[in-house]
Amino acid sequence: MSIGAQAVAAPATMPATRPAALEPAKVSIHMTNAHPRDVYSKLANQIGANFRPLPAGLWEGKEWPAVSIDLDNVSFWKALQEISAKTGLYIQRGAVERNFFIVNELGAGRLWTTYPTSENGPFLFSLQSLDRVHRSDMVAGETTRQVNVRMILYTEPMLRVLKVAQQANVSEAVDELGNKLSPAPNPGAQAMGGTWGWWLTARIALPENVGEQIAKLRGFARLTVQTRSETVEIPDIGTAENVERTVAGHKLVVKNVRARGETYTVTMTIARDPKTPGGWGDINLSSTFRLVDANGVPLSRRNYGGGTNLGDYTELNLMFGRDDWNGEGAGPPAKLIWEVPTETAEVEAPFEFDDVPLP
């Protein structure tokens, strides 16, 4: 059966309240002479994700060689690495968060399969580069020597990450000579999101007699993840006028939806439940909304503009588009989905690398 641009996923219904576990996924796939489409379908079913082909006619574009996969209770990362190696296909996150695609091309989706990696549960770190920096302060008369470590943090597709600190914390760094390398000051900030993962940096001070490699590099990244949420949907969104919904005590009013070509602007107000402690915190409120067509295909989020923001009262103008870069060809908007995080957790994701060459 040809599925064309349809999502590769298990059928599922989203309850009003949805908990999310931090336990890593386990994958078992035993398939012989199978089409790559069916292998990715099996993987998606087991982890509860949506994988769509990119471009939409990927499966029809050529005659795909059959592959055999024999995996028993392995991590998502090990499963995806073997499947990618045998099929030549990779997973890449799209412009809409939690919207993943199967691609047949070089790019960011392939990075973690070619660089040194450190896997721990639902997290995987890809070590990208080390840059040595020497600096002489002409006023203070001091010279500093350090190395900047850059890595990408990937998370399993179903883990909802709300925030990632850009600074990776180094808990242990030792060179092959036994010298202990101390972490250097590294201004904290929110990590930059990429095609899938988040770029992180760490800085390590170097003694004058440093060796040629870091024999052991351990540390962790700090994340804020969503562990529970409540969802509300507004059907027939194209004709919505002053439609009200309440979720987790917050009142949403969708004033209207205006179309201009293939772009749709949703104007709304949100009155936050004042009994909820902490406000919205670091949550990007616009990212909690999705606009989908009648088949559940999401439109891309283009931009957002805010009007009044008085603490517990916010105005938003969210822009979505149908002519997405991925060629999915979403239809006219049919439903607006608002998923509100009701519980979050601060998580430390550990990493460990051995025998890292120093520049």
mmCIF file of C-alpha atoms in Angstrom:
data_model
loop_
_atom_site.group_PDB
_atom_site.id
_atom_site.type_symbol
_atom_site.label_atom_id
_atom_site.label_comp_id
_atom_site.label_asym_id
_atom_site.label_seq_id
_atom_site.Cartn_x
_atom_site.Cartn_y
_atom_site.Cartn_z
ATOM 1 C CA MET A 1 0.000 0.000 0.000
ATOM 2 C CA SER A 2 1.442 3.368 -0.979
ATOM 3 C CA ILE A 3 1.122 5.980 1.726
ATOM 4 C CA GLY A 4 2.547 8.885 -0.243
ATOM 5 C CA ALA A 5 2.784 11.960 1.984
ATOM 6 C CA GLN A 6 0.691 10.511 4.772
ATOM 7 C CA ALA A 7 2.266 10.417 8.216
ATOM 8 C CA VAL A 8 4.099 7.280 9.264
ATOM 9 C CA ALA A 9 2.640 6.836 12.720
ATOM 10 C CA ALA A 10 0.467 4.794 14.980
ATOM 11 C CA PRO A 11 -3.145 5.955 15.302
ATOM 12 C CA ALA A 12 -3.596 7.839 18.544
ATOM 13 C CA THR A 13 -6.021 10.152 20.251
ATOM 14 C CA MET A 14 -4.870 12.987 22.455
ATOM 15 C CA PRO A 15 -6.627 13.049 25.831
ATOM 16 C CA ALA A 16 -7.466 16.290 27.597
ATOM 17 C CA THR A 17 -4.694 15.649 30.103
ATOM 18 C CA ARG A 18 -1.509 14.093 28.790
ATOM 19 C CA PRO A 19 1.376 12.986 31.028
ATOM 20 C CA ALA A 20 4.785 12.519 29.482
ATOM 21 C CA ALA A 21 7.304 10.119 30.984
ATOM 22 C CA LEU A 22 11.030 10.764 30.935
ATOM 23 C CA GLU A 23 11.818 7.082 30.580
ATOM 24 C CA PRO A 24 13.665 6.368 27.330
ATOM 25 C CA ALA A 25 11.956 4.467 24.539
ATOM 26 C CA LYS A 26 12.878 0.857 23.828
ATOM 27 C CA VAL A 27 12.648 -0.487 20.298
ATOM 28 C CA SER A 28 12.308 -4.053 19.000
ATOM 29 C CA ILE A 29 12.076 -4.552 15.231
ATOM 30 C CA HIS A 30 12.459 -7.880 13.457
ATOM 31 C CA MET A 31 11.841 -7.473 9.728
ATOM 32 C CA THR A 32 13.245 -9.339 6.723
ATOM 33 C CA ASN A 33 13.423 -7.909 3.188
ATOM 34 C CA ALA A 34 11.187 -5.010 4.174
ATOM 35 C CA HIS A 35 10.548 -1.713 2.408
ATOM 36 C CA PRO A 36 12.266 1.217 4.229
ATOM 37 C CA ARG A 37 8.849 2.870 4.502
ATOM 38 C CA ASP A 38 7.578 -0.069 6.565
ATOM 39 C CA VAL A 39 10.652 -0.057 8.782
ATOM 40 C CA TYR A 40 10.196 3.619 9.640
ATOM 41 C CA SER A 41 6.489 3.004 10.157
ATOM 42 C CA LYS A 42 7.356 0.307 12.695
ATOM 43 C CA LEU A 43 9.776 2.630 14.468
ATOM 44 C CA ALA A 44 7.228 5.447 14.588
ATOM 45 C CA ASN A 45 4.557 3.126 15.978
ATOM 46 C CA GLN A 46 6.804 1.964 18.803
ATOM 47 C CA ILE A 47 7.779 5.419 20.040
ATOM 48 C CA GLY A 48 4.464 7.172 19.264
ATOM 49 C CA ALA A 49 5.948 9.705 16.843
ATOM 50 C CA ASN A 50 4.962 11.086 13.443
ATOM 51 C CA PHE A 51 7.453 10.666 10.587
ATOM 52 C CA ARG A 52 6.462 12.093 7.200
ATOM 53 C CA PRO A 53 8.411 11.581 3.978
ATOM 54 C CA LEU A 54 10.224 14.615 2.599
ATOM 55 C CA PRO A 55 9.615 15.337 -0.215
ATOM 56 C CA ALA A 56 6.043 14.095 -0.171
ATOM 57 C CA GLY A 57 6.753 11.677 -3.052
ATOM 58 C CA LEU A 58 9.875 10.210 -1.457
ATOM 59 C CA TRP A 59 8.636 6.608 -1.528
ATOM 60 C CA GLU A 60 7.455 6.859 -5.129
ATOM 61 C CA GLY A 61 10.638 8.571 -6.328
ATOM 62 C CA LYS A 62 12.608 5.383 -6.903
ATOM 63 C CA GLU A 63 12.692 1.627 -6.353
ATOM 64 C CA TRP A 64 13.875 1.238 -2.770
ATOM 65 C CA PRO A 65 16.081 -1.770 -1.938
ATOM 66 C CA ALA A 66 14.623 -4.047 0.721
ATOM 67 C CA VAL A 67 16.385 -4.165 4.093
ATOM 68 C CA SER A 68 16.453 -6.559 7.028
ATOM 69 C CA ILE A 69 16.413 -5.243 10.597
ATOM 70 C CA ASP A 70 16.933 -7.316 13.741
ATOM 71 C CA LEU A 71 16.725 -5.170 16.889
ATOM 72 C CA ASP A 72 15.685 -6.366 20.323
ATOM 73 C CA ASN A 73 14.945 -3.922 23.147
ATOM 74 C CA VAL A 74 17.488 -1.308 22.066
ATOM 75 C CA SER A 75 17.399 2.445 22.549
ATOM 76 C CA PHE A 76 15.767 4.753 20.029
ATOM 77 C CA TRP A 77 19.231 6.102 19.145
ATOM 78 C CA LYS A 78 20.736 2.692 18.414
ATOM 79 C CA ALA A 79 17.662 1.706 16.414
ATOM 80 C CA LEU A 80 17.714 4.894 14.346
ATOM 81 C CA GLN A 81 21.450 4.621 13.735
ATOM 82 C CA GLU A 82 21.157 1.093 12.351
ATOM 83 C CA ILE A 83 18.063 1.886 10.308
ATOM 84 C CA SER A 84 19.736 4.996 8.837
ATOM 85 C CA ALA A 85 22.875 3.024 7.989
ATOM 86 C CA LYS A 86 20.909 0.350 6.139
ATOM 87 C CA THR A 87 18.382 2.576 4.359
ATOM 88 C CA GLY A 88 20.410 5.741 3.705
ATOM 89 C CA LEU A 89 17.499 7.722 5.180
ATOM 90 C CA TYR A 90 17.573 10.074 8.147
ATOM 91 C CA ILE A 91 15.224 11.870 10.519
ATOM 92 C CA GLN A 92 15.011 15.636 10.493
ATOM 93 C CA ARG A 93 12.786 17.987 12.468
ATOM 94 C CA GLY A 94 10.615 20.344 10.455
ATOM 95 C CA ALA A 95 9.636 23.979 10.878
ATOM 96 C CA VAL A 96 6.787 22.933 13.158
ATOM 97 C CA GLU A 97 7.979 21.558 16.475
ATOM 98 C CA ARG A 98 7.462 17.802 16.936
ATOM 99 C CA ASN A 99 6.933 17.496 13.179
ATOM 100 C CA PHE A 100 9.608 15.063 11.948
ATOM 101 C CA PHE A 101 10.510 14.033 8.415
ATOM 102 C CA ILE A 102 12.268 11.152 6.718
ATOM 103 C CA VAL A 103 14.892 12.613 4.376
ATOM 104 C CA ASN A 104 17.298 11.188 1.830
ATOM 105 C CA GLU A 105 19.993 13.850 1.914
ATOM 106 C CA LEU A 106 23.004 15.115 3.791
ATOM 107 C CA GLY A 107 22.222 17.685 6.423
ATOM 108 C CA ALA A 108 21.773 18.373 10.100
ATOM 109 C CA GLY A 109 19.618 15.301 10.544
ATOM 110 C CA ARG A 110 22.699 13.170 9.836
ATOM 111 C CA LEU A 111 25.124 14.960 12.145
ATOM 112 C CA TRP A 112 24.753 12.736 15.157
ATOM 113 C CA THR A 113 25.447 9.596 13.122
ATOM 114 C CA THR A 114 28.865 10.814 11.966
ATOM 115 C CA TYR A 115 30.286 12.641 15.014
ATOM 116 C CA PRO A 116 31.350 11.225 18.399
ATOM 117 C CA THR A 117 28.227 10.753 20.524
ATOM 118 C CA SER A 118 27.277 10.201 24.135
ATOM 119 C CA GLU A 119 23.917 8.545 24.765
ATOM 120 C CA ASN A 120 21.998 8.627 28.027
ATOM 121 C CA GLY A 121 18.317 7.670 28.094
ATOM 122 C CA PRO A 122 16.219 9.995 25.910
ATOM 123 C CA PHE A 123 19.237 12.280 25.357
ATOM 124 C CA LEU A 124 22.096 12.098 22.887
ATOM 125 C CA PHE A 125 25.049 14.500 22.668
ATOM 126 C CA SER A 126 26.978 14.935 19.426
ATOM 127 C CA LEU A 127 30.466 16.376 19.909
ATOM 128 C CA GLN A 128 31.070 18.867 17.086
ATOM 129 C CA SER A 129 34.316 20.743 17.627
ATOM 130 C CA LEU A 130 36.981 22.047 20.019
ATOM 131 C CA ASP A 131 38.628 25.433 19.537
ATOM 132 C CA ARG A 132 41.694 26.521 21.500
ATOM 133 C CA VAL A 133 41.720 30.211 22.500
ATOM 134 C CA HIS A 134 44.681 32.098 24.031
ATOM 135 C CA ARG A 135 44.105 35.642 25.259
ATOM 136 C CA SER A 136 46.509 38.214 26.654
ATOM 137 C CA ASP A 137 45.075 41.126 28.619
ATOM 138 C CA MET A 138 47.394 44.088 27.975
ATOM 139 C CA VAL A 139 46.108 46.000 31.016
ATOM 140 C CA ALA A 140 45.964 43.245 33.619
ATOM 141 C CA GLY A 141 49.018 41.529 32.202
ATOM 142 C CA GLU A 142 47.302 38.158 32.338
ATOM 143 C CA THR A 143 47.227 35.376 29.790
ATOM 144 C CA THR A 144 44.383 32.872 29.688
ATOM 145 C CA ARG A 145 44.376 29.581 27.807
ATOM 146 C CA GLN A 146 41.195 27.667 27.241
ATOM 147 C CA VAL A 147 39.358 25.384 24.869
ATOM 148 C CA ASN A 148 35.786 25.926 23.734
ATOM 149 C CA VAL A 149 33.772 22.732 23.343
ATOM 150 C CA ARG A 150 30.751 22.747 21.025
ATOM 151 C CA MET A 151 28.157 19.998 20.934
ATOM 152 C CA ILE A 152 24.557 19.385 19.900
ATOM 153 C CA LEU A 153 22.000 17.932 22.289
ATOM 154 C CA TYR A 154 19.318 15.776 20.647
ATOM 155 C CA THR A 155 16.230 14.495 22.446
ATOM 156 C CA GLU A 156 13.802 11.723 21.580
ATOM 157 C CA PRO A 157 11.009 13.041 19.309
ATOM 158 C CA MET A 158 8.244 12.673 21.892
ATOM 159 C CA LEU A 159 10.042 14.552 24.662
ATOM 160 C CA ARG A 160 8.647 18.090 24.925
ATOM 161 C CA VAL A 161 11.575 20.404 25.690
ATOM 162 C CA LEU A 162 10.653 23.916 26.802
ATOM 163 C CA LYS A 163 14.094 25.354 27.531
ATOM 164 C CA VAL A 164 17.770 24.381 27.277
ATOM 165 C CA ALA A 165 20.604 26.291 28.957
ATOM 166 C CA GLN A 166 23.322 27.087 26.434
ATOM 167 C CA GLN A 167 26.145 26.455 28.883
ATOM 168 C CA ALA A 168 27.044 22.806 29.302
ATOM 169 C CA ASN A 169 28.409 22.121 32.773
ATOM 170 C CA VAL A 170 31.736 20.290 32.959
ATOM 171 C CA SER A 171 32.043 18.133 36.085
ATOM 172 C CA GLU A 172 35.288 16.351 35.152
ATOM 173 C CA ALA A 173 38.001 16.929 32.557
ATOM 174 C CA VAL A 174 41.358 15.136 32.711
ATOM 175 C CA ASP A 175 44.061 14.942 30.047
ATOM 176 C CA GLU A 176 46.135 11.829 29.287
ATOM 177 C CA LEU A 177 48.900 13.094 31.600
ATOM 178 C CA GLY A 178 46.558 13.164 34.578
ATOM 179 C CA ASN A 179 46.180 16.962 34.650
ATOM 180 C CA LYS A 180 42.791 18.071 35.932
ATOM 181 C CA LEU A 181 41.307 20.706 33.646
ATOM 182 C CA SER A 182 39.039 23.251 35.319
ATOM 183 C CA PRO A 183 35.848 24.675 33.793
ATOM 184 C CA ALA A 184 36.286 28.264 32.585
ATOM 185 C CA PRO A 185 33.646 31.004 32.977
ATOM 186 C CA ASN A 186 30.912 30.655 30.376
ATOM 187 C CA PRO A 187 28.020 33.154 30.338
ATOM 188 C CA GLY A 188 24.695 31.360 30.622
ATOM 189 C CA ALA A 189 22.018 31.754 27.978
ATOM 190 C CA GLN A 190 19.293 29.747 26.294
ATOM 191 C CA ALA A 191 20.597 27.291 23.721
ATOM 192 C CA MET A 192 20.055 27.905 20.033
ATOM 193 C CA GLY A 193 17.758 25.379 18.415
ATOM 194 C CA GLY A 194 18.760 23.821 15.113
ATOM 195 C CA THR A 195 17.104 21.491 12.642
ATOM 196 C CA TRP A 196 16.647 19.018 15.456
ATOM 197 C CA GLY A 197 18.890 19.612 18.425
ATOM 198 C CA TRP A 198 20.229 22.438 20.567
ATOM 199 C CA TRP A 199 23.746 23.877 20.279
ATOM 200 C CA LEU A 200 25.658 23.886 23.574
ATOM 201 C CA THR A 201 29.048 25.240 24.597
ATOM 202 C CA ALA A 202 31.466 24.504 27.421
ATOM 203 C CA ARG A 203 34.769 26.186 28.235
ATOM 204 C CA ILE A 204 37.744 24.499 29.871
ATOM 205 C CA ALA A 205 40.857 26.245 31.191
ATOM 206 C CA LEU A 206 44.159 24.723 30.061
ATOM 207 C CA PRO A 207 47.377 24.558 32.072
ATOM 208 C CA GLU A 208 50.670 25.298 30.327
ATOM 209 C CA ASN A 209 51.745 21.641 30.422
ATOM 210 C CA VAL A 210 48.475 20.259 29.049
ATOM 211 C CA GLY A 211 48.613 17.031 27.065
ATOM 212 C CA GLU A 212 47.365 16.300 23.574
ATOM 213 C CA GLN A 213 43.891 15.031 24.407
ATOM 214 C CA ILE A 214 41.151 15.070 27.020
ATOM 215 C CA ALA A 215 41.175 11.501 28.278
ATOM 216 C CA LYS A 216 37.863 11.930 30.138
ATOM 217 C CA LEU A 217 35.246 14.633 29.649
ATOM 218 C CA ARG A 218 32.110 14.452 31.786
ATOM 219 C CA GLY A 219 29.327 16.922 32.382
ATOM 220 C CA PHE A 220 25.657 17.660 31.923
ATOM 221 C CA ALA A 221 23.167 20.010 30.315
ATOM 222 C CA ARG A 222 20.229 21.587 32.117
ATOM 223 C CA LEU A 223 16.788 21.361 30.506
ATOM 224 C CA THR A 224 13.216 22.226 31.345
ATOM 225 C CA VAL A 225 10.848 19.580 30.003
ATOM 226 C CA GLN A 226 7.101 19.254 29.970
ATOM 227 C CA THR A 227 5.875 16.316 32.047
ATOM 228 C CA ARG A 228 2.123 16.950 31.893
ATOM 229 C CA SER A 229 -0.162 19.087 29.771
ATOM 230 C CA GLU A 230 -3.791 19.829 29.038
ATOM 231 C CA THR A 231 -5.116 20.328 25.529
ATOM 232 C CA VAL A 232 -8.078 22.125 24.070
ATOM 233 C CA GLU A 233 -9.171 22.201 20.418
ATOM 234 C CA ILE A 234 -11.188 24.687 18.408
ATOM 235 C CA PRO A 235 -12.744 23.114 15.293
ATOM 236 C CA ASP A 236 -13.894 25.043 12.234
ATOM 237 C CA ILE A 237 -11.172 27.549 13.016
ATOM 238 C CA GLY A 238 -11.520 29.276 9.655
ATOM 239 C CA THR A 239 -14.855 30.788 10.694
ATOM 240 C CA ALA A 240 -14.154 31.232 14.410
ATOM 241 C CA GLU A 241 -15.305 34.543 15.877
ATOM 242 C CA ASN A 242 -14.871 35.274 19.601
ATOM 243 C CA VAL A 243 -14.743 31.585 20.487
ATOM 244 C CA GLU A 244 -13.919 30.977 24.153
ATOM 245 C CA ARG A 245 -12.202 27.987 25.735
ATOM 246 C CA THR A 246 -10.772 27.344 29.188
ATOM 247 C CA VAL A 247 -7.891 24.980 29.842
ATOM 248 C CA ALA A 248 -6.025 24.495 33.121
ATOM 249 C CA GLY A 249 -7.798 27.597 34.419
ATOM 250 C CA HIS A 250 -6.553 29.821 31.567
ATOM 251 C CA LYS A 251 -9.131 31.530 29.365
ATOM 252 C CA LEU A 252 -8.527 31.642 25.623
ATOM 253 C CA VAL A 253 -10.575 33.843 23.291
ATOM 254 C CA VAL A 254 -10.014 33.401 19.546
ATOM 255 C CA LYS A 255 -11.229 36.669 18.089
ATOM 256 C CA ASN A 256 -10.895 35.817 14.408
ATOM 257 C CA VAL A 257 -8.803 34.239 11.676
ATOM 258 C CA ARG A 258 -7.829 36.280 8.643
ATOM 259 C CA ALA A 259 -6.471 34.748 5.421
ATOM 260 C CA ARG A 260 -4.111 36.504 3.051
ATOM 261 C CA GLY A 261 -3.074 34.218 0.253
ATOM 262 C CA GLU A 262 -1.628 31.112 1.892
ATOM 263 C CA THR A 263 -0.987 32.887 5.205
ATOM 264 C CA TYR A 264 -3.436 32.792 8.103
ATOM 265 C CA THR A 265 -3.343 35.127 11.100
ATOM 266 C CA VAL A 266 -5.075 34.000 14.280
ATOM 267 C CA THR A 267 -5.885 36.858 16.658
ATOM 268 C CA MET A 268 -6.470 35.839 20.262
ATOM 269 C CA THR A 269 -6.306 36.878 23.882
ATOM 270 C CA ILE A 270 -5.249 34.784 26.848
ATOM 271 C CA ALA A 271 -6.168 35.457 30.466
ATOM 272 C CA ARG A 272 -3.844 33.398 32.643
ATOM 273 C CA ASP A 273 -5.234 31.770 35.754
ATOM 274 C CA PRO A 274 -3.896 34.017 38.542
ATOM 275 C CA LYS A 275 -4.020 31.071 40.937
ATOM 276 C CA THR A 276 -1.344 29.294 38.897
ATOM 277 C CA PRO A 277 2.038 30.096 40.473
ATOM 278 C CA GLY A 278 5.025 31.225 38.475
ATOM 279 C CA GLY A 279 3.304 32.805 35.508
ATOM 280 C CA TRP A 280 4.327 31.564 32.082
ATOM 281 C CA GLY A 281 7.965 31.547 33.140
ATOM 282 C CA ASP A 282 10.279 30.698 30.259
ATOM 283 C CA ILE A 283 7.561 29.132 28.126
ATOM 284 C CA ASN A 284 7.315 30.523 24.616
ATOM 285 C CA LEU A 285 3.545 30.937 24.590
ATOM 286 C CA SER A 286 3.272 31.014 20.795
ATOM 287 C CA SER A 287 4.909 27.574 20.556
ATOM 288 C CA THR A 288 2.054 25.992 22.501
ATOM 289 C CA PHE A 289 -0.353 26.506 19.567
ATOM 290 C CA ARG A 290 -0.707 24.379 16.436
ATOM 291 C CA LEU A 291 -2.904 24.961 13.392
ATOM 292 C CA VAL A 292 -3.745 21.810 11.430
ATOM 293 C CA ASP A 293 -5.758 20.921 8.351
ATOM 294 C CA ALA A 294 -8.593 18.377 8.157
ATOM 295 C CA ASN A 295 -6.075 15.497 7.969
ATOM 296 C CA GLY A 296 -4.097 16.692 10.960
ATOM 297 C CA VAL A 297 -1.206 18.014 8.852
ATOM 298 C CA PRO A 298 0.193 21.094 10.638
ATOM 299 C CA LEU A 299 0.680 24.414 8.927
ATOM 300 C CA SER A 300 4.068 26.054 9.460
ATOM 301 C CA ARG A 301 4.331 28.752 12.077
ATOM 302 C CA ARG A 302 5.547 31.895 10.334
ATOM 303 C CA ASN A 303 5.685 34.591 12.947
ATOM 304 C CA TYR A 304 3.869 36.047 15.871
ATOM 305 C CA GLY A 305 3.169 39.498 17.135
ATOM 306 C CA GLY A 306 2.026 40.575 20.553
ATOM 307 C CA GLY A 307 -0.185 43.420 21.554
ATOM 308 C CA THR A 308 -1.050 44.139 25.158
ATOM 309 C CA ASN A 309 0.862 42.156 27.753
ATOM 310 C CA LEU A 310 -0.245 42.942 31.280
ATOM 311 C CA GLY A 311 1.098 39.979 33.195
ATOM 312 C CA ASP A 312 -1.951 37.752 33.380
ATOM 313 C CA TYR A 313 -3.454 39.136 30.153
ATOM 314 C CA THR A 314 -1.832 38.696 26.754
ATOM 315 C CA GLU A 315 -2.786 39.435 23.160
ATOM 316 C CA LEU A 316 -1.282 37.310 20.384
ATOM 317 C CA ASN A 317 -1.357 37.401 16.600
ATOM 318 C CA LEU A 318 -0.077 34.065 15.341
ATOM 319 C CA MET A 319 0.751 33.625 11.655
ATOM 320 C CA PHE A 320 0.701 30.225 9.939
ATOM 321 C CA GLY A 321 1.327 29.277 6.323
ATOM 322 C CA ARG A 322 0.312 26.467 3.951
ATOM 323 C CA ASP A 323 3.166 26.797 1.464
ATOM 324 C CA ASP A 324 5.607 25.192 3.857
ATOM 325 C CA TRP A 325 9.242 24.629 2.853
ATOM 326 C CA ASN A 326 8.811 20.882 3.299
ATOM 327 C CA GLY A 327 6.327 20.454 0.449
ATOM 328 C CA GLU A 328 3.792 18.786 2.673
ATOM 329 C CA GLY A 329 1.005 20.745 1.077
ATOM 330 C CA ALA A 330 -1.196 21.246 4.143
ATOM 331 C CA GLY A 331 -4.794 22.067 3.292
ATOM 332 C CA PRO A 332 -6.844 24.970 4.612
ATOM 333 C CA PRO A 333 -6.779 25.264 8.414
ATOM 334 C CA ALA A 334 -9.443 23.188 10.132
ATOM 335 C CA LYS A 335 -8.538 23.162 13.802
ATOM 336 C CA LEU A 336 -6.516 25.151 16.338
ATOM 337 C CA ILE A 337 -4.863 23.117 19.100
ATOM 338 C CA TRP A 338 -3.610 24.670 22.335
ATOM 339 C CA GLU A 339 -1.438 22.454 24.517
ATOM 340 C CA VAL A 340 -0.727 24.074 27.870
ATOM 341 C CA PRO A 341 2.112 22.735 30.033
ATOM 342 C CA THR A 342 0.689 22.070 33.503
ATOM 343 C CA GLU A 343 3.739 20.353 34.978
ATOM 344 C CA THR A 344 7.411 20.746 34.128
ATOM 345 C CA ALA A 345 10.625 19.227 35.412
ATOM 346 C CA GLU A 346 14.190 20.489 35.621
ATOM 347 C CA VAL A 347 16.422 17.775 34.184
ATOM 348 C CA GLU A 348 20.184 17.290 34.092
ATOM 349 C CA ALA A 349 21.155 15.303 30.994
ATOM 350 C CA PRO A 350 24.648 13.801 31.451
ATOM 351 C CA PHE A 351 27.320 13.298 28.806
ATOM 352 C CA GLU A 352 30.694 11.548 28.736
ATOM 353 C CA PHE A 353 33.399 11.468 26.068
ATOM 354 C CA ASP A 354 36.757 9.701 26.078
ATOM 355 C CA ASP A 355 40.047 10.491 24.316
ATOM 356 C CA VAL A 356 39.001 13.782 22.746
ATOM 357 C CA PRO A 357 41.909 15.314 20.726
ATOM 358 C CA LEU A 358 42.900 18.825 21.774
ATOM 359 C CA PRO A 359 43.464 21.364 19.009
#
